[in-house]
Amino acid sequence: MNTNQDNAQTEQGKFFDLHITGIGYLNRVREVPVSRGKPFLAVDISALHGAEDNVQYTRFDCRVSGKEAQAIIRALTPAIEMDQKVLVGFKLGDLYPETFTYQQGERQGQIGISLKARLLKVSWARIDGE
């Protein structure tokens, strides 16, 4: 294991990166308003995992970080809004869970968990298989 790639040195000390790489479908692009500060770009990713003949999905609610990732997501937004299938290769960082309460539907009043992360990189994209 190469520890130089697994952690980084800063003036404040060492820290460890946790990155998630995979492929998934983009959904729900939006600008999120912030009461104190600038709004930020967010997108949901339905990440694929498991056997090819029995694919499972895990949803990540992502804050889009970095100018390059933001430019790519903004370029893909019209296709997402037209309900086209936008499949991407991605890298996420800073994963954390956040609880919420369902407000409607059959799970109303129950606690749910949302997986939050920062979308760091989009390595490739396909719109409707192209």
XYZ file of C-alpha atoms in Angstrom:
130
model
C 0.000 0.000 0.000
C 1.366 3.379 -0.972
C 0.664 5.669 1.971
C 1.609 8.777 -0.031
C -1.565 8.315 -2.070
C -3.730 7.434 0.934
C -3.109 10.558 2.990
C -1.884 14.085 2.504
C 0.269 16.451 4.495
C -0.872 20.004 5.181
C 0.424 22.747 7.427
C -2.146 21.673 10.038
C -1.131 17.988 9.909
C -2.002 14.798 8.062
C -5.442 13.875 6.809
C -6.812 10.794 5.084
C -8.874 10.778 1.898
C -11.832 8.487 1.325
C -12.768 8.401 -2.348
C -15.534 6.456 -4.049
C -15.285 5.715 -7.760
C -17.967 4.172 -9.900
C -20.568 4.649 -12.585
C -24.084 5.927 -12.153
C -27.011 7.896 -13.519
C -27.371 11.631 -12.876
C -30.675 12.979 -11.539
C -32.089 16.120 -9.911
C -29.584 18.852 -10.778
C -30.281 21.970 -8.725
C -28.849 25.141 -7.237
C -29.071 24.953 -3.451
C -29.534 28.327 -1.737
C -27.503 29.022 1.387
C -28.605 31.571 3.981
C -25.043 32.771 4.612
C -22.949 32.371 1.504
C -23.144 31.508 -2.135
C -25.568 28.887 -3.464
C -23.998 25.654 -4.671
C -24.655 23.173 -7.461
C -25.959 19.753 -6.409
C -26.855 16.541 -8.222
C -28.053 13.068 -7.268
C -26.152 10.042 -8.543
C -27.756 6.590 -8.671
C -24.599 4.481 -8.563
C -24.639 0.993 -10.050
C -23.157 -1.999 -8.231
C -23.581 -5.741 -8.084
C -23.873 -8.400 -10.763
C -24.598 -7.277 -14.319
C -27.763 -9.385 -14.431
C -28.970 -8.099 -11.035
C -27.827 -4.472 -10.802
C -28.352 -2.666 -7.492
C -28.417 1.111 -7.017
C -27.153 3.351 -4.229
C -28.196 7.012 -4.249
C -25.711 9.751 -3.389
C -26.772 13.386 -2.879
C -23.738 15.318 -4.099
C -22.429 18.830 -3.837
C -20.562 19.456 -7.089
C -17.018 20.599 -6.229
C -14.450 22.062 -8.560
C -14.862 24.199 -11.660
C -14.350 21.324 -14.114
C -16.985 19.097 -12.466
C -19.395 22.043 -12.290
C -18.900 22.836 -15.989
C -19.546 19.209 -16.964
C -22.697 18.934 -14.830
C -24.017 22.243 -16.219
C -23.376 20.985 -19.780
C -25.272 17.746 -19.007
C -28.197 19.483 -17.249
C -30.383 19.962 -20.377
C -30.231 16.218 -21.114
C -31.095 15.381 -17.483
C -34.015 17.834 -17.536
C -35.319 16.180 -20.744
C -35.352 12.837 -18.871
C -32.563 11.386 -20.989
C -30.436 8.711 -19.320
C -27.118 10.337 -18.422
C -24.555 7.756 -17.293
C -21.219 8.979 -15.916
C -17.987 7.723 -14.468
C -17.434 9.591 -11.197
C -15.238 10.150 -8.166
C -16.778 11.199 -4.840
C -15.164 12.363 -1.613
C -16.106 13.293 1.954
C -18.966 10.798 2.290
C -21.243 11.186 5.322
C -24.769 10.057 6.252
C -27.577 12.473 7.137
C -30.929 11.506 8.610
C -34.259 12.953 7.517
C -37.962 12.313 8.112
C -40.196 11.272 5.219
C -42.868 13.965 4.773
C -45.285 12.028 2.532
C -46.048 8.644 1.023
C -46.245 5.269 2.682
C -43.106 5.975 4.756
C -44.400 9.321 6.084
C -43.050 10.028 9.568
C -40.306 7.402 9.319
C -36.604 8.208 9.522
C -34.503 7.793 6.384
C -30.804 8.147 5.646
C -29.300 10.160 2.813
C -25.697 9.562 1.725
C -24.058 12.936 1.131
C -20.753 13.458 -0.696
C -18.804 15.875 -2.840
C -18.678 15.118 -6.564
C -15.005 15.675 -7.316
C -14.676 14.427 -10.878
C -16.692 13.246 -13.872
C -14.332 11.135 -15.977
C -16.760 10.396 -18.865
C -20.440 10.734 -19.780
C -22.942 9.012 -22.073
C -26.361 10.387 -22.946
C -28.858 7.675 -23.908
C -25.937 5.317 -24.611
C -24.037 7.731 -26.879
